[in-house]
Short mmCIF file of the N, C-alpha and C atoms (twelve columns), coordinates in Angstrom:
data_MODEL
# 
_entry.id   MODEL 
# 
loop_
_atom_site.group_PDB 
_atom_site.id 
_atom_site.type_symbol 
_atom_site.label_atom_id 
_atom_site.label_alt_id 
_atom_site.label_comp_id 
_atom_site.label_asym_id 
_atom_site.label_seq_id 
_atom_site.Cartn_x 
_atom_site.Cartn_y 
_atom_site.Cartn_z 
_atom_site.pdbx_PDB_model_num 
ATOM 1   N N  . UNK A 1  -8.535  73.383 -11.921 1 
ATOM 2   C CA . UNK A 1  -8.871  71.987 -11.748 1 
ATOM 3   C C  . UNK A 1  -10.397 71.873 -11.625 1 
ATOM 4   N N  . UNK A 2  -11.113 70.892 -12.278 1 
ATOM 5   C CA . UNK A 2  -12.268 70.752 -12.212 1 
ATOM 6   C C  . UNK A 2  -12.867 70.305 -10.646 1 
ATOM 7   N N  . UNK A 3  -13.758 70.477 -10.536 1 
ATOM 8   C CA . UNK A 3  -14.301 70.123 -8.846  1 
ATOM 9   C C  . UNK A 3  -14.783 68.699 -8.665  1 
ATOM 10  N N  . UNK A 4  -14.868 68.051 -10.063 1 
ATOM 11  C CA . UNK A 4  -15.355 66.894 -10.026 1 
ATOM 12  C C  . UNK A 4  -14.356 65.920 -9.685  1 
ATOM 13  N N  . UNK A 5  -13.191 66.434 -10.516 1 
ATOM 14  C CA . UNK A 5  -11.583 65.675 -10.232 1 
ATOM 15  C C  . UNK A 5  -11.462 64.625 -8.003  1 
ATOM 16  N N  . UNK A 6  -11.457 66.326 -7.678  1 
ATOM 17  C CA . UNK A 6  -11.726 65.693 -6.558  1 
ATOM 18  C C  . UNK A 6  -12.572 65.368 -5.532  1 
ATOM 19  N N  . UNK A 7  -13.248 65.377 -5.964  1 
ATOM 20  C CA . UNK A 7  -14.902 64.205 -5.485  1 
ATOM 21  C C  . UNK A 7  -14.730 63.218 -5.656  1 
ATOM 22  N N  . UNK A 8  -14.493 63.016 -6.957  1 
ATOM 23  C CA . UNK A 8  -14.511 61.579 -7.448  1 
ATOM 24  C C  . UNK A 8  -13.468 60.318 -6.596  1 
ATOM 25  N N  . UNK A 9  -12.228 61.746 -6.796  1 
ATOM 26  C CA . UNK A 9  -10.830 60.788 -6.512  1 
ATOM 27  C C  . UNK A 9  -10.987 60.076 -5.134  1 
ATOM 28  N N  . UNK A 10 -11.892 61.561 -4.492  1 
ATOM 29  C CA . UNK A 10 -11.902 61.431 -2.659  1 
ATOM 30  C C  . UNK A 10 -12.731 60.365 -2.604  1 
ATOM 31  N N  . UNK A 11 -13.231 59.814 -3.407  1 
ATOM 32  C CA . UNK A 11 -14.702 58.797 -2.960  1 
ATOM 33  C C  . UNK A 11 -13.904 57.510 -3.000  1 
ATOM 34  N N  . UNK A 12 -12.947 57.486 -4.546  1 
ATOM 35  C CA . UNK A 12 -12.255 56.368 -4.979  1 
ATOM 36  C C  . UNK A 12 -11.466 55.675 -3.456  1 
ATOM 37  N N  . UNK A 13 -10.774 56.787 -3.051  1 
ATOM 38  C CA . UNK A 13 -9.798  56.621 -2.339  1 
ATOM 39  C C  . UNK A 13 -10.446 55.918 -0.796  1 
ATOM 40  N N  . UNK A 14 -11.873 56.627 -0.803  1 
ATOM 41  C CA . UNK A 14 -12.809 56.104 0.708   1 
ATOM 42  C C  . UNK A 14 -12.903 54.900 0.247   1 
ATOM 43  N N  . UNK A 15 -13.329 54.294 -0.576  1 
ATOM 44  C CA . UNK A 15 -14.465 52.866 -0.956  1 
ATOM 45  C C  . UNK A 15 -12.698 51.923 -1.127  1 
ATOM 46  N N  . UNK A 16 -11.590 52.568 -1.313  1 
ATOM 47  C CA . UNK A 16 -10.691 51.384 -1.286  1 
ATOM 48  C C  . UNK A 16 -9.916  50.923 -0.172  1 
ATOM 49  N N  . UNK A 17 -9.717  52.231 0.830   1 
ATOM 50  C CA . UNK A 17 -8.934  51.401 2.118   1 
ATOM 51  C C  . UNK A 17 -10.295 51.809 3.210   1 
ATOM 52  N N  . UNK A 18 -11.662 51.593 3.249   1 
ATOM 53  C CA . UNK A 18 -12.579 51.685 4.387   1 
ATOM 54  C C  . UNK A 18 -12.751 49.759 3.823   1 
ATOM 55  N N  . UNK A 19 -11.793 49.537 5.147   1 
ATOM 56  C CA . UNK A 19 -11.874 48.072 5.335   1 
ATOM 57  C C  . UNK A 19 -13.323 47.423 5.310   1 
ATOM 58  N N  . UNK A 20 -14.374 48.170 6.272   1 
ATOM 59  C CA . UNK A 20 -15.726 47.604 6.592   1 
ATOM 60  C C  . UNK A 20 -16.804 47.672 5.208   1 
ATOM 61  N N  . UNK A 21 -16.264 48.639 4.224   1 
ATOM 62  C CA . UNK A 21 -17.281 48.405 3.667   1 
ATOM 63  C C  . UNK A 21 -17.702 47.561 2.444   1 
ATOM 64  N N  . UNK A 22 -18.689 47.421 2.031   1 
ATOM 65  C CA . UNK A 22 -19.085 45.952 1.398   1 
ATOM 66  C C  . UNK A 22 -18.165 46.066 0.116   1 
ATOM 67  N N  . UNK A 23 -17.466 47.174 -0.428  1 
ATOM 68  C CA . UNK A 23 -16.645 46.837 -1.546  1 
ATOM 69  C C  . UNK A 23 -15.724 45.305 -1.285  1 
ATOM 70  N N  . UNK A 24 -15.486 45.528 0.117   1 
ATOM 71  C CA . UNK A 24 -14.470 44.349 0.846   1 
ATOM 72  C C  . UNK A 24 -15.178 42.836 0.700   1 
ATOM 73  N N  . UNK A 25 -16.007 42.518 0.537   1 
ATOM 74  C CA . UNK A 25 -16.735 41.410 0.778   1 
ATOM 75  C C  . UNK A 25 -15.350 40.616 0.012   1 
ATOM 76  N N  . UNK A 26 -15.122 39.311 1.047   1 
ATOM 77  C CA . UNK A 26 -13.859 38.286 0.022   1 
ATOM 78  C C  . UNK A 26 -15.138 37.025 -0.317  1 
ATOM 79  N N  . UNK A 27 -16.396 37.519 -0.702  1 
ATOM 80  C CA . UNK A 27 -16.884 36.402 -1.822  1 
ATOM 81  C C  . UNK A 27 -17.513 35.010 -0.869  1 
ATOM 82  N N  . UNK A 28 -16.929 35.089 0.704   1 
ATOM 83  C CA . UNK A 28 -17.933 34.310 1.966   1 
ATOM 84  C C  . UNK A 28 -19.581 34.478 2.342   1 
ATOM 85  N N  . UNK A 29 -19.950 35.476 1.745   1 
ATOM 86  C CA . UNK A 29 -21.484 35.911 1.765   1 
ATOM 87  C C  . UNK A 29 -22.200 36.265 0.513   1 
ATOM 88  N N  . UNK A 30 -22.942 36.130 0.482   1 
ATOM 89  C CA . UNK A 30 -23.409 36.647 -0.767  1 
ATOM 90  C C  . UNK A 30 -25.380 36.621 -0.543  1 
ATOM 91  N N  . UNK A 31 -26.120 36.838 -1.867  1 
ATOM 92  C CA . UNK A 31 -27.476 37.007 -1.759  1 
ATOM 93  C C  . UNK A 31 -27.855 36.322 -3.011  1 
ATOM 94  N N  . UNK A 32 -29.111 35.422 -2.684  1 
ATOM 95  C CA . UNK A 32 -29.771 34.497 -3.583  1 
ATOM 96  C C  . UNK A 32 -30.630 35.211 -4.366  1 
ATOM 97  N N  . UNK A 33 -30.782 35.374 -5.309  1 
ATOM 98  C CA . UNK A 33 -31.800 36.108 -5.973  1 
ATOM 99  C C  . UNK A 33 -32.588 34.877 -7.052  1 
ATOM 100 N N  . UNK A 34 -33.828 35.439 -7.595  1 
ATOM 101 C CA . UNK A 34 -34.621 34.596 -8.490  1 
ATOM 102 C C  . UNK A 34 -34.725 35.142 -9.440  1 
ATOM 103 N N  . UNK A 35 -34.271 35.226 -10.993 1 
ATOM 104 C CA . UNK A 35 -34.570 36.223 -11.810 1 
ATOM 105 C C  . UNK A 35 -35.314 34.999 -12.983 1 
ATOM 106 N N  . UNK A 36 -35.687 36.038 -13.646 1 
ATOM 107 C CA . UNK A 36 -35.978 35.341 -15.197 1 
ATOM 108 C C  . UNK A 36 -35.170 34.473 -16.053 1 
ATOM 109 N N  . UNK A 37 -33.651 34.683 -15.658 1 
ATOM 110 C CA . UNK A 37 -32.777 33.591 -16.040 1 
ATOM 111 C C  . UNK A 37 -32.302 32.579 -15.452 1 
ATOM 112 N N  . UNK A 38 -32.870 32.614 -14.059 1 
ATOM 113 C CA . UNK A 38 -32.676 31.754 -13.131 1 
ATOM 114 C C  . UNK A 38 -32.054 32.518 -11.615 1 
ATOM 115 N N  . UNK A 39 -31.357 31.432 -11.365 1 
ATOM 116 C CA . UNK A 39 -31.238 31.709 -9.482  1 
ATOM 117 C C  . UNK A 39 -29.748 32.321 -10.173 1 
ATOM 118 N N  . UNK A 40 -29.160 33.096 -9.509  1 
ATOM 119 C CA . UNK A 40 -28.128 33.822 -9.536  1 
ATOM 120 C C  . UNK A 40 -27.834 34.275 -7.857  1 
ATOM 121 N N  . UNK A 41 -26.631 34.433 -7.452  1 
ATOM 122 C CA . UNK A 41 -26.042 35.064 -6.362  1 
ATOM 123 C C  . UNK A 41 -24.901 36.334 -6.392  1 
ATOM 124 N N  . UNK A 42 -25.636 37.375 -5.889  1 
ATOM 125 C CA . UNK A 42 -25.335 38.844 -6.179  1 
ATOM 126 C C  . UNK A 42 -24.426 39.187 -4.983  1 
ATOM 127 N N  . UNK A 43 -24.114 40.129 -4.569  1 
ATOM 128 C CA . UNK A 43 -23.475 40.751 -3.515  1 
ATOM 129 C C  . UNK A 43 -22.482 39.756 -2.910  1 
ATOM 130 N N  . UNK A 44 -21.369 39.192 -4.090  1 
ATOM 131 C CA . UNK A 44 -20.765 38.297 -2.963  1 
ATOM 132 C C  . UNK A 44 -19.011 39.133 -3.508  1 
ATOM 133 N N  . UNK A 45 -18.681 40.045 -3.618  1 
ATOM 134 C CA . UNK A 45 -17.609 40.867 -4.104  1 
ATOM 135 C C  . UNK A 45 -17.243 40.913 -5.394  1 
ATOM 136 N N  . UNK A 46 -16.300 41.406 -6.344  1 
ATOM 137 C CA . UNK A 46 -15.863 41.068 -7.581  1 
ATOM 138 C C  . UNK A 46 -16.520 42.569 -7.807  1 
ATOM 139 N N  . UNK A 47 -16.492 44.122 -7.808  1 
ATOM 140 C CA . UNK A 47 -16.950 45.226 -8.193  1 
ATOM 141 C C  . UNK A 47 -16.274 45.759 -8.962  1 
ATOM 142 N N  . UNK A 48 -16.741 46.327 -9.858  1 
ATOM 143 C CA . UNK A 48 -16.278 47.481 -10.921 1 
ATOM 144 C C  . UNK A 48 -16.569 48.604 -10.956 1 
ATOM 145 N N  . UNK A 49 -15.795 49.474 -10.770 1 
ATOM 146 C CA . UNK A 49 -16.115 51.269 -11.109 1 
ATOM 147 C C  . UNK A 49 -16.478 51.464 -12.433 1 
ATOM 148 N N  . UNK A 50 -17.957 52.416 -12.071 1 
ATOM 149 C CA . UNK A 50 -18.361 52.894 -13.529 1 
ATOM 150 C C  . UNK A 50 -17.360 54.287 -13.632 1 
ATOM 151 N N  . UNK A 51 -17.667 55.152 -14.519 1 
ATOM 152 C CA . UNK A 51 -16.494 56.463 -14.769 1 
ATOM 153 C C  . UNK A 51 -17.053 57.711 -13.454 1 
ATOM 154 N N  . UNK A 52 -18.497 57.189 -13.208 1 
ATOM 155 C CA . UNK A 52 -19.046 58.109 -12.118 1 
ATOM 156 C C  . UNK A 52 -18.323 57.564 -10.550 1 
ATOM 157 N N  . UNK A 53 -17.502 56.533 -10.452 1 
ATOM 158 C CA . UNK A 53 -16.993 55.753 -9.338  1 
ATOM 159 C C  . UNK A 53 -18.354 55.199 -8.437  1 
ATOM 160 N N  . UNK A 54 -19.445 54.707 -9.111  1 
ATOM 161 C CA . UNK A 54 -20.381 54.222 -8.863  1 
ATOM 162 C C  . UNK A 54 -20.030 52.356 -8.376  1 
ATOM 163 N N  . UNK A 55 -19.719 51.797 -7.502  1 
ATOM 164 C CA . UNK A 55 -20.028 50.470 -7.861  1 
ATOM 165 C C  . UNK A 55 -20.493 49.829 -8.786  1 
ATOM 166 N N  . UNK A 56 -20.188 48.256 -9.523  1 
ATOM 167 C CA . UNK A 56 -21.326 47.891 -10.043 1 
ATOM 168 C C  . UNK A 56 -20.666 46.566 -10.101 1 
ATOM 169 N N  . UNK A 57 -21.851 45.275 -9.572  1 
ATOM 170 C CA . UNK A 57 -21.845 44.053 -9.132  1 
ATOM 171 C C  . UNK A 57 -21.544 43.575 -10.453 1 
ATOM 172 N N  . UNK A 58 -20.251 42.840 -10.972 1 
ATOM 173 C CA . UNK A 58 -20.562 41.539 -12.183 1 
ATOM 174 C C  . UNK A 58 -21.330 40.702 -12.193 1 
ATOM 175 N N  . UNK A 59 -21.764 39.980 -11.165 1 
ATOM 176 C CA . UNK A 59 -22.285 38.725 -11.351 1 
ATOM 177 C C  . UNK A 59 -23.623 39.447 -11.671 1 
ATOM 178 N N  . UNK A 60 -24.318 40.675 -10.764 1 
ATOM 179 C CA . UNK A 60 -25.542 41.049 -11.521 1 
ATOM 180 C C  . UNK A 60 -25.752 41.615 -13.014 1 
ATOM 181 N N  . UNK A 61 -24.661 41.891 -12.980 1 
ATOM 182 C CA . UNK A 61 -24.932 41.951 -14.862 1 
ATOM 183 C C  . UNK A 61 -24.511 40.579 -15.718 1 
ATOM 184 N N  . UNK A 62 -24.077 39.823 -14.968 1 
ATOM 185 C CA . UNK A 62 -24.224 38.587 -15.907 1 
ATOM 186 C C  . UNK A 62 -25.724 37.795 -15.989 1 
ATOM 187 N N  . UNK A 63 -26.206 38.442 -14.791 1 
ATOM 188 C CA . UNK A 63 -27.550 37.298 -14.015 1 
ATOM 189 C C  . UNK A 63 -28.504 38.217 -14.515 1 
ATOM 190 N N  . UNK A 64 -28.389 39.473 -15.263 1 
ATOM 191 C CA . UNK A 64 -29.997 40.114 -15.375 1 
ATOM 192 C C  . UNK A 64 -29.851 40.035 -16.846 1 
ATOM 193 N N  . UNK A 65 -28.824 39.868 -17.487 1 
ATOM 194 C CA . UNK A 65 -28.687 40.201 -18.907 1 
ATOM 195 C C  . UNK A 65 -28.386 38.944 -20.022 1 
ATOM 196 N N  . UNK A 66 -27.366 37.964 -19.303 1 
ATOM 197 C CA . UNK A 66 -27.378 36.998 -19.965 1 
ATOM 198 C C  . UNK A 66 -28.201 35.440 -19.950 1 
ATOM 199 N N  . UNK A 67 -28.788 35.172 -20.894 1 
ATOM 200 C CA . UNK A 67 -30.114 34.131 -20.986 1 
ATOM 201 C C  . UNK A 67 -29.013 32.790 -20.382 1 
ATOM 202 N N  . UNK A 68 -29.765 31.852 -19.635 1 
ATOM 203 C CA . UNK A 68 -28.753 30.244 -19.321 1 
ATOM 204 C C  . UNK A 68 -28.408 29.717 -20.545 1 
ATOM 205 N N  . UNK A 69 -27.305 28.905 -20.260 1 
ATOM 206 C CA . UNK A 69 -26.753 28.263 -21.468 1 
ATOM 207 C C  . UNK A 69 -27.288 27.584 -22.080 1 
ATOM 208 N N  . UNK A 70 -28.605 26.827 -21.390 1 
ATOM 209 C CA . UNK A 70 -29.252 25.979 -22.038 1 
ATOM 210 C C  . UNK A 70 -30.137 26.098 -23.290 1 
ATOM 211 N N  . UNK A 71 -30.597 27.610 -22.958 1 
ATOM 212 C CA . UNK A 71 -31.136 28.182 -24.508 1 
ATOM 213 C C  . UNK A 71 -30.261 27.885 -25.696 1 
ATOM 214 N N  . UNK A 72 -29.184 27.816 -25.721 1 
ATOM 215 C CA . UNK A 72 -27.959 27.583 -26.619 1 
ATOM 216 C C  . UNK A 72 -28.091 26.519 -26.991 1 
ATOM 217 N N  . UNK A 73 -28.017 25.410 -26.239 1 
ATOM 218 C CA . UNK A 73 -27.939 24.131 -26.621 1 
ATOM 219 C C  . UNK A 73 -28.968 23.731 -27.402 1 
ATOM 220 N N  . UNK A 74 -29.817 24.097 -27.228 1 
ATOM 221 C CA . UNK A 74 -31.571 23.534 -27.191 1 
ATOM 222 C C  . UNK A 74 -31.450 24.047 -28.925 1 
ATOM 223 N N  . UNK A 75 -31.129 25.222 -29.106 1 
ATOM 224 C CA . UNK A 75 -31.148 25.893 -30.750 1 
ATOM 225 C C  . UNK A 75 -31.123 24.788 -31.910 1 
# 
């Protein structure tokens, strides 16, 4: 068995029943940010595992990557 198998699994398994930690956020808090596409709010739950079982915020990849709608319209 590879050694990575269970690292990974063991981490999976911490970040899903450790009640306290911010994977848990139910979306009541969150953080204002200012980007180049505008105001966006990050850290408010909704996470995805990368294949490394890394976290990773949606709303910040919607808010660093996708331009406002209004560029669209304006075309």
């Amino acid at each position: 068995m590879e050694s990575f198998f269970l690292a990974e699994t063991t981490k999976y398994l911490y970040l899903l029943f450790d009640d306290e930690n911010f994977i848990h956020n139910s979306g009541s808090e969150g953080t204002v940010i200012q980007t180049a596409n505008g105001e966006c709010i990050i850290d408010a739950g909704g996470y995805i595992f990368n294949t490394e079982a890394h976290p990773i915020d949606v709303a910040s990849l919607d808010c660093c990557y996708n331009p406002p709608d209004k560029q669209y319209k304006d075309s």
